[in-house]
Each structure stands twice: as C-alpha cells, then as structure tokens.
PDB file of C-alpha atoms in Angstrom:
ATOM      1  CA  UNK A 240      -6.782 -17.089   6.958  1.00  0.00           C
ATOM      2  CA  UNK A 241      -5.647 -13.737   5.549  1.00  0.00           C
ATOM      3  CA  UNK A 242      -2.186 -12.558   6.642  1.00  0.00           C
ATOM      4  CA  UNK A 243      -1.083  -8.929   6.343  1.00  0.00           C
ATOM      5  CA  UNK A 244       2.624  -8.119   6.786  1.00  0.00           C
ATOM      6  CA  UNK A 245       4.262  -4.682   6.909  1.00  0.00           C
ATOM      7  CA  UNK A 246       7.554  -4.302   5.043  1.00  0.00           C
ATOM      8  CA  UNK A 247       7.780  -0.565   5.688  1.00  0.00           C
ATOM      9  CA  UNK A 248       5.647   2.389   6.670  1.00  0.00           C
ATOM     10  CA  UNK A 249       7.688   5.594   6.227  1.00  0.00           C
ATOM     11  CA  UNK A 250       6.225   8.372   4.170  1.00  0.00           C
ATOM     12  CA  UNK A 251       8.276  10.345   1.596  1.00  0.00           C
ATOM     13  CA  UNK A 252      11.650   8.600   2.124  1.00  0.00           C
ATOM     14  CA  UNK A 253      12.942   5.689   4.215  1.00  0.00           C
ATOM     15  CA  UNK A 254      14.470   6.595   7.564  1.00  0.00           C
ATOM     16  CA  UNK A 255      17.697   4.810   8.524  1.00  0.00           C
ATOM     17  CA  UNK A 256      17.027   1.089   8.808  1.00  0.00           C
ATOM     18  CA  UNK A 257      13.447   1.536   7.605  1.00  0.00           C
ATOM     19  CA  UNK A 258      11.468   1.326   4.373  1.00  0.00           C
ATOM     20  CA  UNK A 259       8.660   3.280   2.768  1.00  0.00           C
ATOM     21  CA  UNK A 260       5.173   1.930   2.149  1.00  0.00           C
ATOM     22  CA  UNK A 261       5.152  -1.769   1.379  1.00  0.00           C
ATOM     23  CA  UNK A 262       2.902  -4.622   2.443  1.00  0.00           C
ATOM     24  CA  UNK A 263       2.249  -8.261   1.647  1.00  0.00           C
ATOM     25  CA  UNK A 264      -1.204  -9.818   1.850  1.00  0.00           C
ATOM     26  CA  UNK A 265      -1.513 -13.610   1.700  1.00  0.00           C
ATOM     27  CA  UNK A 266      -4.451 -16.010   1.437  1.00  0.00           C
ATOM     28  CA  UNK A 267      -4.540 -19.618   0.287  1.00  0.00           C
ATOM     29  CA  UNK A 268      -0.834 -19.425  -0.549  1.00  0.00           C
ATOM     30  CA  UNK A 269      -1.364 -16.488  -2.940  1.00  0.00           C
ATOM     31  CA  UNK A 270       0.866 -13.465  -2.244  1.00  0.00           C
ATOM     32  CA  UNK A 271       0.065  -9.875  -3.179  1.00  0.00           C
ATOM     33  CA  UNK A 272       2.756  -7.183  -2.860  1.00  0.00           C
ATOM     34  CA  UNK A 273       1.114  -3.799  -2.220  1.00  0.00           C
ATOM     35  CA  UNK A 274       2.952  -0.523  -2.852  1.00  0.00           C
ATOM     36  CA  UNK A 275       6.608  -1.510  -3.445  1.00  0.00           C
ATOM     37  CA  UNK A 276       8.045   1.755  -2.132  1.00  0.00           C
ATOM     38  CA  UNK A 277      11.689   2.684  -1.489  1.00  0.00           C
ATOM     39  CA  UNK A 278      13.711  -0.050   0.299  1.00  0.00           C
ATOM     40  CA  UNK A 279      10.865  -2.552   0.479  1.00  0.00           C
ATOM     41  CA  UNK A 280      12.306  -5.176  -1.884  1.00  0.00           C
ATOM     42  CA  UNK A 281      15.196  -6.250   0.396  1.00  0.00           C
ATOM     43  CA  UNK A 282      12.678  -6.755   3.202  1.00  0.00           C
ATOM     44  CA  UNK A 283      10.417  -8.738   0.910  1.00  0.00           C
ATOM     45  CA  UNK A 284      13.340 -10.941  -0.151  1.00  0.00           C
ATOM     46  CA  UNK A 285      14.001 -11.793   3.496  1.00  0.00           C
ATOM     47  CA  UNK A 286      10.611 -13.528   3.449  1.00  0.00           C
ATOM     48  CA  UNK A 287      10.252 -14.947  -0.056  1.00  0.00           C
ATOM     49  CA  UNK A 288      11.872 -15.145  -3.461  1.00  0.00           C
ATOM     50  CA  UNK A 289      11.015 -12.567  -6.099  1.00  0.00           C
ATOM     51  CA  UNK A 290       9.292 -15.233  -8.186  1.00  0.00           C
ATOM     52  CA  UNK A 291       6.975 -16.096  -5.280  1.00  0.00           C
ATOM     53  CA  UNK A 292       5.085 -12.809  -5.613  1.00  0.00           C
ATOM     54  CA  UNK A 293       1.820 -13.535  -7.442  1.00  0.00           C
ATOM     55  CA  UNK A 294       0.550  -9.982  -8.059  1.00  0.00           C
ATOM     56  CA  UNK A 295       1.434  -6.352  -7.337  1.00  0.00           C
ATOM     57  CA  UNK A 296      -0.952  -3.522  -6.477  1.00  0.00           C
ATOM     58  CA  UNK A 297       0.152   0.113  -6.648  1.00  0.00           C
ATOM     59  CA  UNK A 298      -2.043   2.857  -5.204  1.00  0.00           C
ATOM     60  CA  UNK A 299      -0.315   5.741  -7.001  1.00  0.00           C
ATOM     61  CA  UNK A 300       2.791   6.778  -8.871  1.00  0.00           C
ATOM     62  CA  UNK A 301       4.834   8.535  -6.194  1.00  0.00           C
ATOM     63  CA  UNK A 302       8.172   6.727  -5.771  1.00  0.00           C
ATOM     64  CA  UNK A 303       7.753   6.085  -2.050  1.00  0.00           C
ATOM     65  CA  UNK A 304       4.925   3.774  -3.164  1.00  0.00           C
ATOM     66  CA  UNK A 305       6.310   2.185  -6.329  1.00  0.00           C
ATOM     67  CA  UNK A 306      10.082   2.684  -6.812  1.00  0.00           C
ATOM     68  CA  UNK A 307      11.000  -0.889  -5.873  1.00  0.00           C
ATOM     69  CA  UNK A 308       8.797  -2.290  -8.603  1.00  0.00           C
ATOM     70  CA  UNK A 309      11.836  -1.766 -10.846  1.00  0.00           C
ATOM     71  CA  UNK A 310      14.239  -4.068  -8.956  1.00  0.00           C
ATOM     72  CA  UNK A 311      11.451  -6.584  -8.384  1.00  0.00           C
ATOM     73  CA  UNK A 312      10.883  -6.855 -12.136  1.00  0.00           C
ATOM     74  CA  UNK A 313      14.642  -7.016 -12.752  1.00  0.00           C
ATOM     75  CA  UNK A 314      14.998  -9.856 -10.256  1.00  0.00           C
ATOM     76  CA  UNK A 315      12.278 -11.792 -12.047  1.00  0.00           C
ATOM     77  CA  UNK A 316      13.220 -11.002 -15.657  1.00  0.00           C
ATOM     78  CA  UNK A 317      16.975 -11.509 -15.298  1.00  0.00           C
ATOM     79  CA  UNK A 318      16.902 -14.715 -13.273  1.00  0.00           C
ATOM     80  CA  UNK A 319      18.447 -17.839 -14.796  1.00  0.00           C
ATOM     81  CA  UNK A 320      14.901 -19.152 -15.092  1.00  0.00           C
ATOM     82  CA  UNK A 321      12.631 -16.120 -15.673  1.00  0.00           C
ATOM     83  CA  UNK A 322       9.601 -15.956 -13.416  1.00  0.00           C
ATOM     84  CA  UNK A 323       6.022 -16.175 -14.694  1.00  0.00           C
ATOM     85  CA  UNK A 324       4.430 -13.005 -16.028  1.00  0.00           C
ATOM     86  CA  UNK A 325       3.538 -10.786 -13.059  1.00  0.00           C
ATOM     87  CA  UNK A 326       0.185  -8.964 -13.067  1.00  0.00           C
ATOM     88  CA  UNK A 327       0.571  -5.379 -11.830  1.00  0.00           C
ATOM     89  CA  UNK A 328      -2.495  -3.248 -11.057  1.00  0.00           C
ATOM     90  CA  UNK A 329      -2.328   0.554 -10.772  1.00  0.00           C
ATOM     91  CA  UNK A 330      -4.220   3.707 -11.755  1.00  0.00           C
ATOM     92  CA  UNK A 331      -3.769   4.652 -15.424  1.00  0.00           C
ATOM     93  CA  UNK A 332      -0.347   6.200 -16.001  1.00  0.00           C
ATOM     94  CA  UNK A 333       0.879   5.571 -12.441  1.00  0.00           C
ATOM     95  CA  UNK A 334       3.619   3.196 -13.547  1.00  0.00           C
ATOM     96  CA  UNK A 335       4.970   5.257 -16.457  1.00  0.00           C
ATOM     97  CA  UNK A 336       7.933   6.776 -14.605  1.00  0.00           C
ATOM     98  CA  UNK A 337       9.122   3.644 -12.816  1.00  0.00           C
ATOM     99  CA  UNK A 338       8.801   1.505 -15.956  1.00  0.00           C
ATOM    100  CA  UNK A 339      10.799   4.099 -17.908  1.00  0.00           C
ATOM    101  CA  UNK A 340      13.868   3.426 -15.734  1.00  0.00           C
ATOM    102  CA  UNK A 341      14.787   0.467 -17.951  1.00  0.00           C
ATOM    103  CA  UNK A 342      14.799  -0.378 -21.611  1.00  0.00           C
ATOM    104  CA  UNK A 343      11.410  -1.954 -22.255  1.00  0.00           C
ATOM    105  CA  UNK A 344      13.051  -4.902 -24.003  1.00  0.00           C
ATOM    106  CA  UNK A 345      14.858  -5.911 -20.823  1.00  0.00           C
ATOM    107  CA  UNK A 346      11.621  -6.302 -18.875  1.00  0.00           C
ATOM    108  CA  UNK A 347       9.478  -7.408 -21.808  1.00  0.00           C
ATOM    109  CA  UNK A 348       7.321 -10.364 -20.886  1.00  0.00           C
ATOM    110  CA  UNK A 349       8.051 -10.077 -17.163  1.00  0.00           C
ATOM    111  CA  UNK A 350       4.801  -8.308 -16.281  1.00  0.00           C
ATOM    112  CA  UNK A 351       1.409  -7.261 -17.575  1.00  0.00           C
ATOM    113  CA  UNK A 352      -0.078  -3.952 -16.443  1.00  0.00           C
ATOM    114  CA  UNK A 353      -3.750  -3.564 -15.598  1.00  0.00           C
ATOM    115  CA  UNK A 354      -5.474  -0.211 -15.086  1.00  0.00           C
ATOM    116  CA  UNK A 355      -7.521   0.069 -11.907  1.00  0.00           C
ATOM    117  CA  UNK A 356     -11.023   1.420 -12.466  1.00  0.00           C
ATOM    118  CA  UNK A 357     -13.207   2.428  -9.504  1.00  0.00           C
ATOM    119  CA  UNK A 358     -16.486   0.530  -9.400  1.00  0.00           C
ATOM    120  CA  UNK A 359     -15.107  -2.460 -11.299  1.00  0.00           C
ATOM    121  CA  UNK A 360     -14.371  -5.538  -9.126  1.00  0.00           C
ATOM    122  CA  UNK A 361     -11.240  -7.548  -9.891  1.00  0.00           C
ATOM    123  CA  UNK A 362     -10.515 -11.178  -9.121  1.00  0.00           C
ATOM    124  CA  UNK A 363      -6.872 -11.619  -8.085  1.00  0.00           C
ATOM    125  CA  UNK A 364      -6.181 -15.156  -6.932  1.00  0.00           C
ATOM    126  CA  UNK A 365      -8.500 -15.764  -3.963  1.00  0.00           C
ATOM    127  CA  UNK A 366      -9.053 -12.024  -3.486  1.00  0.00           C
ATOM    128  CA  UNK A 367     -11.732  -9.678  -4.663  1.00  0.00           C
ATOM    129  CA  UNK A 368     -10.284  -6.219  -5.204  1.00  0.00           C
ATOM    130  CA  UNK A 369     -12.351  -3.035  -5.287  1.00  0.00           C
ATOM    131  CA  UNK A 370     -10.685   0.286  -6.062  1.00  0.00           C
ATOM    132  CA  UNK A 371     -11.806   3.713  -4.854  1.00  0.00           C
ATOM    133  CA  UNK A 372     -10.847   7.053  -6.370  1.00  0.00           C
ATOM    134  CA  UNK A 373      -9.338   9.075  -3.505  1.00  0.00           C
ATOM    135  CA  UNK A 374      -7.867  12.609  -3.621  1.00  0.00           C
ATOM    136  CA  UNK A 375      -4.096  13.041  -3.682  1.00  0.00           C
ATOM    137  CA  UNK A 376      -1.550  15.103  -5.615  1.00  0.00           C
ATOM    138  CA  UNK A 377      -1.697  12.418  -8.311  1.00  0.00           C
ATOM    139  CA  UNK A 378      -4.405   9.815  -9.063  1.00  0.00           C
ATOM    140  CA  UNK A 379      -4.654   7.484  -6.063  1.00  0.00           C
ATOM    141  CA  UNK A 380      -6.618   4.261  -5.676  1.00  0.00           C
ATOM    142  CA  UNK A 381      -7.860   3.167  -2.281  1.00  0.00           C
ATOM    143  CA  UNK A 382      -7.822  -0.633  -2.160  1.00  0.00           C
ATOM    144  CA  UNK A 383     -10.348  -2.982  -0.565  1.00  0.00           C
ATOM    145  CA  UNK A 384      -9.272  -6.629  -0.580  1.00  0.00           C
ATOM    146  CA  UNK A 385     -11.657  -9.408   0.452  1.00  0.00           C
ATOM    147  CA  UNK A 386     -10.975 -13.133   0.886  1.00  0.00           C
ATOM    148  CA  UNK A 387     -12.383 -15.839   3.120  1.00  0.00           C
ATOM    149  CA  UNK A 388     -14.898 -13.458   4.624  1.00  0.00           C
ATOM    150  CA  UNK A 389     -12.165 -11.044   5.770  1.00  0.00           C
ATOM    151  CA  UNK A 390     -11.629  -7.504   4.518  1.00  0.00           C
ATOM    152  CA  UNK A 391      -8.530  -5.317   4.433  1.00  0.00           C
ATOM    153  CA  UNK A 392      -8.867  -1.684   3.359  1.00  0.00           C
ATOM    154  CA  UNK A 393      -5.925   0.563   2.478  1.00  0.00           C
ATOM    155  CA  UNK A 394      -6.146   4.267   1.702  1.00  0.00           C
ATOM    156  CA  UNK A 395      -2.870   4.837  -0.132  1.00  0.00           C
ATOM    157  CA  UNK A 396      -2.281   8.577   0.372  1.00  0.00           C
ATOM    158  CA  UNK A 397      -5.448  10.630   0.505  1.00  0.00           C
ATOM    159  CA  UNK A 398      -7.097  13.799   1.619  1.00  0.00           C
ATOM    160  CA  UNK A 399     -10.645  14.014   3.000  1.00  0.00           C
ATOM    161  CA  UNK A 400     -13.247  12.097   0.985  1.00  0.00           C
ATOM    162  CA  UNK A 401     -16.712  10.676   1.542  1.00  0.00           C
ATOM    163  CA  UNK A 402     -15.443   7.555  -0.262  1.00  0.00           C
ATOM    164  CA  UNK A 403     -13.219   6.644   2.685  1.00  0.00           C
ATOM    165  CA  UNK A 404     -16.087   5.288   4.762  1.00  0.00           C
ATOM    166  CA  UNK A 405     -17.272   3.151   1.847  1.00  0.00           C
ATOM    167  CA  UNK A 406     -13.728   1.877   1.327  1.00  0.00           C
ATOM    168  CA  UNK A 407     -13.363   0.876   4.970  1.00  0.00           C
ATOM    169  CA  UNK A 408     -16.936  -0.132   5.849  1.00  0.00           C
ATOM    170  CA  UNK A 409     -16.866  -3.059   8.283  1.00  0.00           C
ATOM    171  CA  UNK A 410     -13.238  -3.898   7.471  1.00  0.00           C
ATOM    172  CA  UNK A 411     -11.300  -6.239   9.723  1.00  0.00           C
ATOM    173  CA  UNK A 412      -8.254  -4.044   9.156  1.00  0.00           C
ATOM    174  CA  UNK A 413      -7.943  -0.472   7.917  1.00  0.00           C
ATOM    175  CA  UNK A 414      -4.438   0.616   6.907  1.00  0.00           C
ATOM    176  CA  UNK A 415      -4.640   4.403   6.803  1.00  0.00           C
ATOM    177  CA  UNK A 416      -2.209   7.130   5.807  1.00  0.00           C
ATOM    178  CA  UNK A 417      -1.486   9.367   8.793  1.00  0.00           C
ATOM    179  CA  UNK A 418       1.395  11.600   7.728  1.00  0.00           C
ATOM    180  CA  UNK A 419       0.728  14.116  10.501  1.00  0.00           C
ATOM    181  CA  UNK A 420      -0.739  13.544  13.995  1.00  0.00           C
ATOM    182  CA  UNK A 421      -3.559  16.107  14.129  1.00  0.00           C
ATOM    183  CA  UNK A 422      -3.288  18.785  11.466  1.00  0.00           C
ATOM    184  CA  UNK A 423      -2.180  18.628   7.850  1.00  0.00           C
ATOM    185  CA  UNK A 424      -0.478  21.839   6.631  1.00  0.00           C
ATOM    186  CA  UNK A 425      -2.869  24.007   4.650  1.00  0.00           C
ATOM    187  CA  UNK A 426      -1.093  23.525   1.320  1.00  0.00           C
ATOM    188  CA  UNK A 427      -1.574  19.730   1.570  1.00  0.00           C
ATOM    189  CA  UNK A 428      -4.877  19.589   3.435  1.00  0.00           C
ATOM    190  CA  UNK A 429      -6.795  18.413   0.337  1.00  0.00           C
ATOM    191  CA  UNK A 430      -4.322  15.640  -0.420  1.00  0.00           C
ATOM    192  CA  UNK A 431      -3.051  14.093   2.841  1.00  0.00           C
ATOM    193  CA  UNK A 432      -4.520  12.888   6.128  1.00  0.00           C
ATOM    194  CA  UNK A 433      -3.748  13.054   9.820  1.00  0.00           C
ATOM    195  CA  UNK A 434      -3.964  10.311  12.411  1.00  0.00           C
ATOM    196  CA  UNK A 435      -6.964  12.154  13.821  1.00  0.00           C
ATOM    197  CA  UNK A 436      -8.629  11.908  10.398  1.00  0.00           C
ATOM    198  CA  UNK A 437      -7.810   8.203  10.204  1.00  0.00           C
ATOM    199  CA  UNK A 438      -9.374   7.601  13.594  1.00  0.00           C
ATOM    200  CA  UNK A 439     -12.559   9.358  12.525  1.00  0.00           C
ATOM    201  CA  UNK A 440     -12.765   7.262   9.368  1.00  0.00           C
ATOM    202  CA  UNK A 441     -12.180   4.035  11.314  1.00  0.00           C
ATOM    203  CA  UNK A 442     -14.867   4.949  13.829  1.00  0.00           C
ATOM    204  CA  UNK A 443     -17.427   5.953  11.197  1.00  0.00           C
ATOM    205  CA  UNK A 444     -16.732   2.819   9.130  1.00  0.00           C
ATOM    206  CA  UNK A 445     -16.893   0.443  12.087  1.00  0.00           C
ATOM    207  CA  UNK A 446     -13.518  -1.192  11.438  1.00  0.00           C
ATOM    208  CA  UNK A 447     -12.154  -3.801  13.844  1.00  0.00           C
ATOM    209  CA  UNK A 448      -8.539  -2.653  13.750  1.00  0.00           C
ATOM    210  CA  UNK A 449      -6.723   0.493  12.603  1.00  0.00           C
ATOM    211  CA  UNK A 450      -3.104   0.508  11.470  1.00  0.00           C
ATOM    212  CA  UNK A 451      -1.602   3.962  10.961  1.00  0.00           C
ATOM    213  CA  UNK A 452       1.018   4.244   8.243  1.00  0.00           C
ATOM    214  CA  UNK A 453       3.030   6.744   6.154  1.00  0.00           C
ATOM    215  CA  UNK A 454       4.157   8.701   9.217  1.00  0.00           C
ATOM    216  CA  UNK A 455       6.777  11.369   8.515  1.00  0.00           C
ATOM    217  CA  UNK A 456      10.237   9.754   8.786  1.00  0.00           C
ATOM    218  CA  UNK A 457      12.010   9.893  12.156  1.00  0.00           C
ATOM    219  CA  UNK A 458       8.895  11.019  14.007  1.00  0.00           C
ATOM    220  CA  UNK A 459       7.706   9.171  17.124  1.00  0.00           C
ATOM    221  CA  UNK A 460       4.549   7.081  16.937  1.00  0.00           C
ATOM    222  CA  UNK A 461       3.064   8.251  20.243  1.00  0.00           C
ATOM    223  CA  UNK A 462       1.549  11.555  18.976  1.00  0.00           C
ATOM    224  CA  UNK A 463      -0.123   9.743  16.063  1.00  0.00           C
ATOM    225  CA  UNK A 464      -1.538   7.052  18.343  1.00  0.00           C
ATOM    226  CA  UNK A 465      -2.814   9.645  20.808  1.00  0.00           C
ATOM    227  CA  UNK A 466      -4.465  11.660  18.038  1.00  0.00           C
ATOM    228  CA  UNK A 467      -6.198   8.644  16.483  1.00  0.00           C
ATOM    229  CA  UNK A 468      -7.387   7.481  19.911  1.00  0.00           C
ATOM    230  CA  UNK A 469      -9.337  10.724  20.310  1.00  0.00           C
ATOM    231  CA  UNK A 470     -11.799   9.539  17.675  1.00  0.00           C
ATOM    232  CA  UNK A 471     -11.327   5.752  17.561  1.00  0.00           C
ATOM    233  CA  UNK A 472     -11.602   3.379  20.507  1.00  0.00           C
ATOM    234  CA  UNK A 473     -10.717   0.104  18.805  1.00  0.00           C
ATOM    235  CA  UNK A 474      -7.499  -1.842  18.286  1.00  0.00           C
ATOM    236  CA  UNK A 475      -4.911   0.721  17.213  1.00  0.00           C
ATOM    237  CA  UNK A 476      -1.225   0.564  16.229  1.00  0.00           C
ATOM    238  CA  UNK A 477       1.399   2.051  13.894  1.00  0.00           C
ATOM    239  CA  UNK A 478       2.813   0.148  10.924  1.00  0.00           C
ATOM    240  CA  UNK A 479       6.404  -0.911  11.501  1.00  0.00           C
ATOM    241  CA  UNK A 480       8.520  -3.388   9.566  1.00  0.00           C
ATOM    242  CA  UNK A 481       7.678  -6.931  10.548  1.00  0.00           C
ATOM    243  CA  UNK A 482       4.230  -6.150  11.950  1.00  0.00           C
ATOM    244  CA  UNK A 483       1.951  -9.046  11.040  1.00  0.00           C
ATOM    245  CA  UNK A 484      -1.828  -9.177  11.369  1.00  0.00           C
ATOM    246  CA  UNK A 485      -3.541 -12.547  11.052  1.00  0.00           C
ATOM    247  CA  UNK A 486      -7.233 -12.503  10.231  1.00  0.00           C
ATOM    248  CA  UNK A 487      -8.734 -15.943  10.808  1.00  0.00           C
TER     249      UNK A 487
END
C-alpha cells in the first residue's frame, strides 16, 4: 500500500492554522517528505519524529516549498543522538538559500544533497522517482513516484507544459497546483496553473484521482472544485491538512 498524507496546501504563505505545501508519502515503512514548506514541520512532528523521515524531495526553491527543511535538519543534527544522514533531492541550486540560513558546520553530516535530473530514474527506498522539467519562475521538478504498482504524480508549481500529461499519465493520484480557479493573471500565466488547467491535465492523462493544491490562502475551495469539474469527471478534492489517500 502507498499512503499519501497532506500536511499543508496553501500557496505563497500559510493562512491562520494552516501550512504551505507539504506531503508525506509512505510505502513499506519508508517515509518521504515532499516539499517542506512554511509551517509543515510541526504538522509532520505530530505524526512522526524528525529522525523517522527517510528522504526529502523538493520541487523548487521558493520558501513556501522548502523553508521548513531548515528546522527539520536542525532537529536531526542537534538531537542527543544525531539522526542518520538524510538524502535530499532537488533541482540544482534549489536548496542554496535555505541551506545558507545556518553555518554549514552545524548541519554538516546531517544530509546529502542530490540534484534531480529529468529523464534519469532514481531509486529511493521502495520508490522509483522520475523528475520532469516544468515551467515556473525558478527551476521546478514535477515528481512521479511509483511503488507497488501505484503511481503518484505531483506538479510542484507550473505553467502550461506538454510534459504534464507525461508526468501524470495513468496516475492513481495527481496532486496539481491550482493557485487560481479559472484564469491565471497574465503576468504569471507562463508559470502558474488554474484548477481548470489541472482538470484538463487530469482528464488528458487518465488519472484516477485529482487533488488540487497550492490554492491562494484564505480562498474557498468551492470555485476551484467547480472549475476543475468542468474538464475532469473523476474523483476530485482539495488538499487540506490531514487529508490521507490510501492506494492499495
């Protein structure tokens, strides 16, 4: 079984009582923390200890997707018994700013960084990871995780791209950025998506379930759901903290 859990789904900043992008994917007891954005670590620690995270994946370097990597590494490196070295996968350069928050000596030995390269498969515990180069304001890696015959695809933040259908093809779950319900403002149209866009991708890719995420903080979910439903007729919901999807 593959278990996907939402820690947070706000875009840009965490609304009151919420968290930004952050997800945990589990299979065979192996736990992957995806996009440790603002305020996600406290929610993670409600479910597991910091040293129980086996790997971290970061789609891109914006802080609403990676800021809480810093306290996660602190919690592991400064523990009475330091945790094992944590593998962290991200596009080249995406971690530079968050890793610069601390003296390198303090976190030395707590992690090892791996650059994500599109077209190169990675073995991470029981998972196969494939990365896709998707358009955003900074380099962004779409993630396709496979284990036990199940597939989870996650867009990170992205504008329109032919690669999206390949990323999501036949996925059991597509987690798709949907910052706006139907129309992305012109200045961001190349770099962000709407719920309507996400629905079109899910329909074209034949995914079994669509989870909309990265909605603008303090906005209702109903307009996003209605927009996605115009182009996608499958299982549809919005990522909220505590949402769990079990793929057996």
